[in-house]
Structure formats: structure tokens, C-alpha cells
Short mmCIF file of C-alpha atoms in Angstrom, two decimals:
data_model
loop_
_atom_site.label_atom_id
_atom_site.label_comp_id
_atom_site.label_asym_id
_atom_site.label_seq_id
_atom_site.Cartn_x
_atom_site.Cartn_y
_atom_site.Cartn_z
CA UNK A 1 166.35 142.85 92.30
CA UNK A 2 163.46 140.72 93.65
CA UNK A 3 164.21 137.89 91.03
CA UNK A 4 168.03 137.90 92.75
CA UNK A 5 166.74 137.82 96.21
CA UNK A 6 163.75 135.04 95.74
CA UNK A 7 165.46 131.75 93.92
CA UNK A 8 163.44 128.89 93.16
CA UNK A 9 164.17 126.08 94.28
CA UNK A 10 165.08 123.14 92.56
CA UNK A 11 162.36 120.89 93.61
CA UNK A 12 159.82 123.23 92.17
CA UNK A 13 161.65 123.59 88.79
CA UNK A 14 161.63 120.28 87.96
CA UNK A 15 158.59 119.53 85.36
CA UNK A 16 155.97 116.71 85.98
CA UNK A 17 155.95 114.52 82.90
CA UNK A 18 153.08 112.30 82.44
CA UNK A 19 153.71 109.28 80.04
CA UNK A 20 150.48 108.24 78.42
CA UNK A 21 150.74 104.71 76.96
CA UNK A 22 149.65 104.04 72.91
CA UNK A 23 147.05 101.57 75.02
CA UNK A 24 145.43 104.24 76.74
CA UNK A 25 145.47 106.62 74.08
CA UNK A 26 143.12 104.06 71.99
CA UNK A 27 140.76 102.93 74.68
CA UNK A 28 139.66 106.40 75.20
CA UNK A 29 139.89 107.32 71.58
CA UNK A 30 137.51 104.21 71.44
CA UNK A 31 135.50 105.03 74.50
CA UNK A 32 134.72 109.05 72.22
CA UNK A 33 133.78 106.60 69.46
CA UNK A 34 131.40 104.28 71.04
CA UNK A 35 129.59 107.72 72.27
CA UNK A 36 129.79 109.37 69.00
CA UNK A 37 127.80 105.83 67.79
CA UNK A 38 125.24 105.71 70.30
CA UNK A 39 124.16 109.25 69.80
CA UNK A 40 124.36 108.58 65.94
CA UNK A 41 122.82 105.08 66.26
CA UNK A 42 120.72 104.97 68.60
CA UNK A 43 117.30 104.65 67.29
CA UNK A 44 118.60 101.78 65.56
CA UNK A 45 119.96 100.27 68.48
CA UNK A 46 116.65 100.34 70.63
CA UNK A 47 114.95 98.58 67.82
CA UNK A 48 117.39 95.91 67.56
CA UNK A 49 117.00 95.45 71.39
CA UNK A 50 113.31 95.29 70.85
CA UNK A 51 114.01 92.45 68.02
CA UNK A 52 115.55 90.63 70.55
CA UNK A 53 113.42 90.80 73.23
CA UNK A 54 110.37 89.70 70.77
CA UNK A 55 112.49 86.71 69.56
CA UNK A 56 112.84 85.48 73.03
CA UNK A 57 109.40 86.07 73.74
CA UNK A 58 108.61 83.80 70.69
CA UNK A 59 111.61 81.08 71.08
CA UNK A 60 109.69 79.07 73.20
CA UNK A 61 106.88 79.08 70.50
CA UNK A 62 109.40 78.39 67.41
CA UNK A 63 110.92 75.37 69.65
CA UNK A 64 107.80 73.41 70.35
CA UNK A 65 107.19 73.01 66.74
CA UNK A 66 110.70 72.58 66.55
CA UNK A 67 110.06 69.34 68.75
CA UNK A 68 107.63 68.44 65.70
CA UNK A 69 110.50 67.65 63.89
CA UNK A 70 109.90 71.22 61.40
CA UNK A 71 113.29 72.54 60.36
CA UNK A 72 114.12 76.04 62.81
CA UNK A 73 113.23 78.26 59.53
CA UNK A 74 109.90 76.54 58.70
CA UNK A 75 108.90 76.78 62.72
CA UNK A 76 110.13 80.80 62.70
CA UNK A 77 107.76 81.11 59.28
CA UNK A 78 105.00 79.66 60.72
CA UNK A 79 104.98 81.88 64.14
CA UNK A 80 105.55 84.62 62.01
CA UNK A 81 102.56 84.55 59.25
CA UNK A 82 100.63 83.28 62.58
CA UNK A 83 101.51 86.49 63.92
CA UNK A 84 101.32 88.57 60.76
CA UNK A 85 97.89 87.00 60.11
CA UNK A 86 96.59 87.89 63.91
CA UNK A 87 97.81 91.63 63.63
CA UNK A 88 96.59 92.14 59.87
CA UNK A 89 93.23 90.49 60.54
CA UNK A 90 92.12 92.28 63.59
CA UNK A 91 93.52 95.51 61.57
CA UNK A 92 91.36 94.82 59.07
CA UNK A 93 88.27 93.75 61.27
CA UNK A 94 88.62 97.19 63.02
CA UNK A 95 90.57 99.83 61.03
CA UNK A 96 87.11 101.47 60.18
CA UNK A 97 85.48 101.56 63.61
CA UNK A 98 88.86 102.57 65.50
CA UNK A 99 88.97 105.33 62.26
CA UNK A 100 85.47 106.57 63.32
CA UNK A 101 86.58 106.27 67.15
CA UNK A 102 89.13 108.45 66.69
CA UNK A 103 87.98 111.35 64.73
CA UNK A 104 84.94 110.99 67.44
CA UNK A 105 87.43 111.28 69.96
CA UNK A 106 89.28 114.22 69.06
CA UNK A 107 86.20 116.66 68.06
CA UNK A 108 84.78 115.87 71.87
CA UNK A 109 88.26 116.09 73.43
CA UNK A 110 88.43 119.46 71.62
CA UNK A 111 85.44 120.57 72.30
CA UNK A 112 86.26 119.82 76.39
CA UNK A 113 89.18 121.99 75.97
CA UNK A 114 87.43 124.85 74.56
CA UNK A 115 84.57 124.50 76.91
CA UNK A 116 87.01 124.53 79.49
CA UNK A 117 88.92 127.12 78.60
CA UNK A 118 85.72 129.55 77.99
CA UNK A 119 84.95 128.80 82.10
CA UNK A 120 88.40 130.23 82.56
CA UNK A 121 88.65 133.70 83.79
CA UNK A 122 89.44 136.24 81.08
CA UNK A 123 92.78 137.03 82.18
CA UNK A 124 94.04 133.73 82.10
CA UNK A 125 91.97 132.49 78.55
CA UNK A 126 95.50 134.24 76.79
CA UNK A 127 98.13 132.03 79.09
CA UNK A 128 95.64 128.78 78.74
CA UNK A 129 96.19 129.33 74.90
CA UNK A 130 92.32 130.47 73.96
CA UNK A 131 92.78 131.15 70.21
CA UNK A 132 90.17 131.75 67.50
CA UNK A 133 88.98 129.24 65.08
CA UNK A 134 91.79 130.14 62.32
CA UNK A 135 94.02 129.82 64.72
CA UNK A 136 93.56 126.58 65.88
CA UNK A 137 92.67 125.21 62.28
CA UNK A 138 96.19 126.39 61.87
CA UNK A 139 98.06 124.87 64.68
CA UNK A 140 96.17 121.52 63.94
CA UNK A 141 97.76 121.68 60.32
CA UNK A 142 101.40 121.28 61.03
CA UNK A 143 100.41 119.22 63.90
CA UNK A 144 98.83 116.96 61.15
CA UNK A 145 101.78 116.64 59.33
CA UNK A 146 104.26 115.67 61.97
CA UNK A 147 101.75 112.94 62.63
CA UNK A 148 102.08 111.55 59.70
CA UNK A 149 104.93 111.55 58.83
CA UNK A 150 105.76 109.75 62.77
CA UNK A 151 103.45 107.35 61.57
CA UNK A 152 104.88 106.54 58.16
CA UNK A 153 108.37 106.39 60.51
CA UNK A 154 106.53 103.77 62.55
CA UNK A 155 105.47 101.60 60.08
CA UNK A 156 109.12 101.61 58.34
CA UNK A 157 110.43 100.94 61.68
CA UNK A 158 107.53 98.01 62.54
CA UNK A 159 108.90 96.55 59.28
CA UNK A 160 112.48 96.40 60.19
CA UNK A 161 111.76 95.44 63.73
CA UNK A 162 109.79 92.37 62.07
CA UNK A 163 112.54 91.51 60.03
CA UNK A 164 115.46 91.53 62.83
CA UNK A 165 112.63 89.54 65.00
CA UNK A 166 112.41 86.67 62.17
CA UNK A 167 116.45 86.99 61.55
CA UNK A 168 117.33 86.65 65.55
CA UNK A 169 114.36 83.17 65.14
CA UNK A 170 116.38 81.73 62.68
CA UNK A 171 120.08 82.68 63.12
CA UNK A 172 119.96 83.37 66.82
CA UNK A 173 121.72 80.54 68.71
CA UNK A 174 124.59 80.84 65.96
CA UNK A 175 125.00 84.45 66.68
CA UNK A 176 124.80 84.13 70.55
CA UNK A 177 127.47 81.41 69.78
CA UNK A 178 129.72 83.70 67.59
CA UNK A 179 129.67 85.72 70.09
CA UNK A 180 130.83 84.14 72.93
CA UNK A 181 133.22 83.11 71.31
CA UNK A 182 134.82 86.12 71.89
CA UNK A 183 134.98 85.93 75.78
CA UNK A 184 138.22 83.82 77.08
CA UNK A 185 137.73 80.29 77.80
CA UNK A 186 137.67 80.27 81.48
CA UNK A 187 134.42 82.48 81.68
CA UNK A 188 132.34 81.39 78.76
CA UNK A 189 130.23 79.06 81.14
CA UNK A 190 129.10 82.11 83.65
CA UNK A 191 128.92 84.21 79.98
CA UNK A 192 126.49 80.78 78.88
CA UNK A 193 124.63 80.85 82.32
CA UNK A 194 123.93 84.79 82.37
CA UNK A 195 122.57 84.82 78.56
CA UNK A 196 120.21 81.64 79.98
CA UNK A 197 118.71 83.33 83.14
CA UNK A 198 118.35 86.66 81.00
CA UNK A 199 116.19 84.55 78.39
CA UNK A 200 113.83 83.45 80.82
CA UNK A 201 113.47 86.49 82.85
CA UNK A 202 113.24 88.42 79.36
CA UNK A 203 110.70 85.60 78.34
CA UNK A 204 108.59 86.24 82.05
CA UNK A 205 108.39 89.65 81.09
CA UNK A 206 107.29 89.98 77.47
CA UNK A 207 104.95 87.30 77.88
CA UNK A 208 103.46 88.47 81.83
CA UNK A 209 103.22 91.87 79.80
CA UNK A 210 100.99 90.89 77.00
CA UNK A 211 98.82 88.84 79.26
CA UNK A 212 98.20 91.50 81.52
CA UNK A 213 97.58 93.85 78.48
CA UNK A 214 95.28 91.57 76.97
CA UNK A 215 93.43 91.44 80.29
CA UNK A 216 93.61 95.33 80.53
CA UNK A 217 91.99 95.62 77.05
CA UNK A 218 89.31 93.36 77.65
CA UNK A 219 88.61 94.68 80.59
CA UNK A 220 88.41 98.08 79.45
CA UNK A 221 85.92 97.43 75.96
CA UNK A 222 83.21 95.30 78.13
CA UNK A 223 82.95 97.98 80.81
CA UNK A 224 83.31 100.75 78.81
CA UNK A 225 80.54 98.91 76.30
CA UNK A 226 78.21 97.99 79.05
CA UNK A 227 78.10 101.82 80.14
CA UNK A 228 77.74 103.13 76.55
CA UNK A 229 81.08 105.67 76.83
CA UNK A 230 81.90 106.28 73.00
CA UNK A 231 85.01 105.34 71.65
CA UNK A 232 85.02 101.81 73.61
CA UNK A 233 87.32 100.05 71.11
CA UNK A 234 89.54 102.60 70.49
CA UNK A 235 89.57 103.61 74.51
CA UNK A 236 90.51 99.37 75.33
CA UNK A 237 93.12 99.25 72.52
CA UNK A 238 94.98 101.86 74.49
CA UNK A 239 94.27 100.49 77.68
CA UNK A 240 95.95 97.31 76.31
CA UNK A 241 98.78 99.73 74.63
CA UNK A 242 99.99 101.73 78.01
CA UNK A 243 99.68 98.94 80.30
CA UNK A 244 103.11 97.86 79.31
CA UNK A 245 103.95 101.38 80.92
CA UNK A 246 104.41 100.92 84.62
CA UNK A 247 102.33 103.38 86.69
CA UNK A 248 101.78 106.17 84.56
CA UNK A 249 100.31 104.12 81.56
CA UNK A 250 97.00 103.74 84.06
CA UNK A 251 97.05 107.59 84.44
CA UNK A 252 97.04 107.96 80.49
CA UNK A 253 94.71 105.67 79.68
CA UNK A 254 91.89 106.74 82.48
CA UNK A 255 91.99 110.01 81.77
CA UNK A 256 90.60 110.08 78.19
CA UNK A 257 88.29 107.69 79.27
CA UNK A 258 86.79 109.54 82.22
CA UNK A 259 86.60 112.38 79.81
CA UNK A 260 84.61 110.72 77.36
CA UNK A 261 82.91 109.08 79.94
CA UNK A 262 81.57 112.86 81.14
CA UNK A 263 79.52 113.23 77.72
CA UNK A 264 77.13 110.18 78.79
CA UNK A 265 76.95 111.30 82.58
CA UNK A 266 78.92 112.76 85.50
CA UNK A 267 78.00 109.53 86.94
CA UNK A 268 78.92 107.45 84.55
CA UNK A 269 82.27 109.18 84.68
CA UNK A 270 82.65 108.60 88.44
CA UNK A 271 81.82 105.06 87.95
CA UNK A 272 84.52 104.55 85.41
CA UNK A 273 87.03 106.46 86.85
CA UNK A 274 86.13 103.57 90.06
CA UNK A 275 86.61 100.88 87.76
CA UNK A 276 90.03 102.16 86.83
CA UNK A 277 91.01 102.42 89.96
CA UNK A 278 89.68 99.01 91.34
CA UNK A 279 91.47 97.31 88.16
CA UNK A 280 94.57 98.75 88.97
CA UNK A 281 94.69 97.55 92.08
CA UNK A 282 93.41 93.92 91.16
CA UNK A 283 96.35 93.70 88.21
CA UNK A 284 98.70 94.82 90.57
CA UNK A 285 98.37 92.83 93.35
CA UNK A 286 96.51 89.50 92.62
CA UNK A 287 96.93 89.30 88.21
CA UNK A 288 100.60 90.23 87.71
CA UNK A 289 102.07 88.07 90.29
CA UNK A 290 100.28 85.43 89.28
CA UNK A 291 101.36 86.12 85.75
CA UNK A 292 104.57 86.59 86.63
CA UNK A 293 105.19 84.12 89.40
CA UNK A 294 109.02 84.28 90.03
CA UNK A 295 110.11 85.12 86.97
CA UNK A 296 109.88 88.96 87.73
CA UNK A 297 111.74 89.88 91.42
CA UNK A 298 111.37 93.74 91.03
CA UNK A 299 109.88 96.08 93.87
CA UNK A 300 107.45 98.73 93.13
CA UNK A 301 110.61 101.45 93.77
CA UNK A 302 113.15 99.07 91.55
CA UNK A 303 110.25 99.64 88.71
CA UNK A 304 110.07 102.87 89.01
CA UNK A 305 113.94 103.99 89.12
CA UNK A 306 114.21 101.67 85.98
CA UNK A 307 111.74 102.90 83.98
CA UNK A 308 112.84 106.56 85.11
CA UNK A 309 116.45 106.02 84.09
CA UNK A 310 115.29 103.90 81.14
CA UNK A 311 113.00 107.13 79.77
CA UNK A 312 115.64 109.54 80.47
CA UNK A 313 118.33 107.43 78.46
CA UNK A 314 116.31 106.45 75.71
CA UNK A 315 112.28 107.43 75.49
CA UNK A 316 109.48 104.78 76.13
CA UNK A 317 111.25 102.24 74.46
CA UNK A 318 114.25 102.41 76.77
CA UNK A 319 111.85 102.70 79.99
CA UNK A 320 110.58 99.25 78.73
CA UNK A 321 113.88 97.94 77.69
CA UNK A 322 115.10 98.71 81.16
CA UNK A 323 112.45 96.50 83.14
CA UNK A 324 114.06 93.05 82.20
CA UNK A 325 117.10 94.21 82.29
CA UNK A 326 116.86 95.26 85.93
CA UNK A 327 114.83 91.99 86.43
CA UNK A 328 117.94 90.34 85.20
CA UNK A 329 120.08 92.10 88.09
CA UNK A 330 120.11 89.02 90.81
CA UNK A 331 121.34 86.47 88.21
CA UNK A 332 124.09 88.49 87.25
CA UNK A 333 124.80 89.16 91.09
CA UNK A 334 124.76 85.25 91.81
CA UNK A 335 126.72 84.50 88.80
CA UNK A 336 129.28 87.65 88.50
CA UNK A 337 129.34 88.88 92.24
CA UNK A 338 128.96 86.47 94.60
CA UNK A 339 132.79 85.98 95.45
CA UNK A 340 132.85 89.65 95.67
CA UNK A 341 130.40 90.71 97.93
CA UNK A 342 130.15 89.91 101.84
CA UNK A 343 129.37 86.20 102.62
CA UNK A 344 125.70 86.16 103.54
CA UNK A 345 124.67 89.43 101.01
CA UNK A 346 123.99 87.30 97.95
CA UNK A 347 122.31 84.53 100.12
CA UNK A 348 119.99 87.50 101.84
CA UNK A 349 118.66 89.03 98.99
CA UNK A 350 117.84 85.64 97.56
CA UNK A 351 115.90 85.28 100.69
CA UNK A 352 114.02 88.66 100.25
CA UNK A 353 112.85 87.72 96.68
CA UNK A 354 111.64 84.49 97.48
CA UNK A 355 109.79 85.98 100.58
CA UNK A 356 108.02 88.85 97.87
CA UNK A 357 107.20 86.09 95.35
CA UNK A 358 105.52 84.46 98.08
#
């Protein structure tokens, strides 16, 4: 009787039908794809991006012995056995030292954990993971393992990375060209201009980078040398390695040092962790802008939220990847944005970059 009393109207009888166009159906169908790659791919992915940026790094290299009249393959095998020589040699110069350093390293970082963990109170020895020799012999075994096989991953992955490097050398500009040839007519020249300011922010970076590594490492093995910590080499080497981490890198690298530091002298300790500090601070604020010049426009908070999002998307590698990239942000405003934005917004942050790199 209630159905006979209540009718529906018509207007809420009628069915919504929404039409979704073949178009649509294969952009997102493509959009699931391109995710379904990425997670797949991705590893393979970062190290082509790291190919890339290490072939821009070394363009300018390949070029001026271009301008010696060498054909672009004989320049690109050159830099490369120049390169392969300089990693190989020092590799074989050290590999028995930093060997030593290492196993060194690890008993007296163990030993500090133990020790430490034997000051603990006894109720808390259990959560800080106090375990009997065995045990530990036995967690160190599987540890082992994965090691080695990361480092046999490495080394395969080194190898390709090398390759891509020497392939984007030689067969770069005809790929970048091959490329754009896929982007209509009427915006190939902004497409042309982007890729040209990328290059040489990409090129500011690599190359400030290792120069403020190579400082960092040198650094690192005289003072460390002078105050007879152990471990000096090894201790510079990754000095040199997590300075191309922003921020935390200094926090990694001081913190073994210190520690070894503490088996010479709580003074000498003090006076390294000092050093640390007071190198920071000098690489920071008088060495990388000098290294950098202009090349670089990124605050202190820009680096940070890069290499944040860049860690959370894709590990180290990504956090590194994400600096230039972000560097690259105010060409691709000028070029891309400018009509789009207010009048004076592109002209005002040009102002506020030139002011920092001043």
C-alpha cells in the first residue's frame, strides 16, 4: 500500500549515463601502464638517469678534444680509459690499506657497541639487543652475505652505468635530436632551450659536487693523519663519498670518525668532532658558492624538500637525482611559465636568485 501512495517521480527515475570516450579509456589504461613500468623498472631507470647526468658532466671534457679535431668516439674513448685508468689505479694503490681499514674499523666499532651496551642497565641490555658471542657471530653471517651479494649488484650495475655513460658520449646529441623530434614544430625551440639550461645547471652540479668532495676527502685524510685517528683513508674516502648527500652526509661521516677518534683520546675526539663542524660551515658558506657560482640557485629549505621527496621516491640515488632537477626549476619557469604567471612573478624571483648568488 505504501508503494501506491509514494510514486517516484520521473525526474528521479531517469538513469545518469556517463559516455566514456575510446580516448579516455586508453590514456588511463596507459597512465596504469606507465605505473606498472616504473615500479617494474625502476632501478633501471635511476641508473639511466645517472648515465646521463655523468655524460653531461663529461661533455664539456669530450668537446674540447673534440675542438682538436678527434672524431666524437675517439674523444668519448679517451675520457673514458682516462677515467677508467684514474678509478682502477687509485683502486689498486689502496685496495689493501682501505681492506685493513676496514676490518680495523668494524672490530673497534664493535667493540664500542658492546662496551656500550655492558654500561647499560641490566634491564635494558635485552631491548639494546645484548646477545652472546654465538649470537652475534650468527647475525654477522647472513649480514655477510647480503653484503656481498649488494656488492656484486653494485659492480654489475657500475658496469652498465659505464656503458650507458660512454653510449649517451657518443650517440647523445642524435638521441636528444630523435627525440625532439617528437614535440610539434611550434615548441621545439623552448623544448631546445630547456634541454640547454638543464645541461649546464646539470653540468654546475656534478662538477661543484665532485670538487667539493674532493675537498671534503682531502680535508678529512690530512687532519685525521696529523692526529693519528686509525682508519684515516678509509674515514676521508667516505667523507668524499657522503658529501654529495646534503646535510645528513656530514652527520654520517663525523660520527664514525669521532668514534674512532675516542680510541686515541677523548680529546682528540673533541678536536675532530670541531674540525667537522668548522668544515661544514666553511664548505657551506664560502667553498660551495664559490664552486657553484650561479649555476646552482637552490635555498637551504629547496635542498632539503628535494632531497626528502627525492629519497622517498627513489632511495639515495633519487635524493641526488632530484637536486639538479630542482636547480633546473627557474629555467623551466622563464621558458614554460612566464606568460602564465602574474607580470612581475617571474621577473621577482629572478631578482631573489641573483641577490643569493651575490
Amino acid at each position: 500500500m505504501l508503494a501506491n501512495a509514494v510514486e517516484m517521480p520521473d525526474s528521479l527515475r531517469r538513469r545518469t549515463i556517463v559516455e566514456v570516450s575510446w580516448k579516455t579509456l586508453i590514456k588511463l589504461i596507459a597512465a596504469v601502464a606507465l605505473v606498472w613500468l616504473w615500479i617494474q623498472l625502476y632501478q633501471i631507470v635511476l641508473v639511466v638517469l645517472v648515465a646521463i647526468l655523468l655524460a653531461v658532466t663529461l661533455n664539456p671534457i669530450v668537446r674540447w678534444f673534440e675542438r682538436r679535431r678527434l672524431p666524437r668516439w675517439g674523444a668519448t674513448a679517451i675520457v673514458s680509459l682516462i677515467l677508467l685508468s684514474l678509478v682502477g689505479g687509485f683502486l689498486w694503490m689502496t685496495w689493501s690499506s682501505l681492506s685493513d681499514q676496514a676490518q680495523y674499523a668494524g672490530q673497534h666499532l664493535t667493540d664500542f657497541e658492546r662496551q656500550t651496551i655492558d654500561k647499560l642497565p641490566s634491564w635494558s641490555r635485552a631491548s639494546a639487543g645484548a646477545k652472546s658471542g654465538g649470537e652475534i657471530q650468527s647475525r654477522i653471517a647472513p649480514y655477510a652475505l647480503r653484503v656481498a651479494r649488494s656488492a656484486a649488484s653494485a659492480v654489475i650495475v657500475a658496469a652498465l652505468g659505464f656503458i650507458l655513460t660512454v653510449y649517451f658520449l657518443i650517440e647523445g646529441r642524435r638521441t636528444r635530436d630523435w627525440l625532439v623530434a617528437f614535440v610539434p614544430v611550434a615548441k621545439r625551440e623552448k623544448v631546445g632551450e630547456t634541454l640547454d639550461e638543464c645541461e649546464r645547471v646539470i653540468f654546475g652540479y656534478v662538477a661543484g659536487n665532485v670538487a667539493t668532495s674532493l675537498f671534503a676527502t682531502l680535508f678529512t685524510l690530512i687532519v685525521l693523519s696529523v692526529l693519528k685517528v686509525p682508519a684515516a683513508l678509509l674515514l676521508a674516502l667516505l667523507a668524499g663519498v657522503f658529501d654529495f648527500i646534503p646535510v645528513l652526509g656530514f652527520i654520517c661521516s663525523s660520527v664514525p670518525a669521532v668514534l674512532l677518534a675516542m680510541t686515541v683520546s677523548g680529546s682528540t675526539a673533541f678536536l675532530v668532532a670541531v674540525l667537522y663542524v668548522a668544515y661544514h660551515a666553511v664548505e657551506n658558506y664560502l667553498i660551495s658558492p664559490y664552486v657553484y657560482g650561479d649555476r646552482l640557485k637552490l635555498s637551504n629549505l629547496a635542498v632539503i624538500l628535494a632531497f626528502a621527496v627525492g629519497a622517498e621516491i627513489a632511495g639515495v640515488i633519487g635524493a641526488l637525482i632530484a637536486l639538479p632537477l630542482a636547480a633546473a626549476y627557474p629555467a623551466v619557469e622563464r621558458i614554460w611559465l612566464k606568460d602564465k604567471l602574474a607580470e612581475d612573478t617571474v621577473r621577482a624571483h629572478r631578482a631573489i636568485e641573483h641577490r643569493k648568488a651575490g
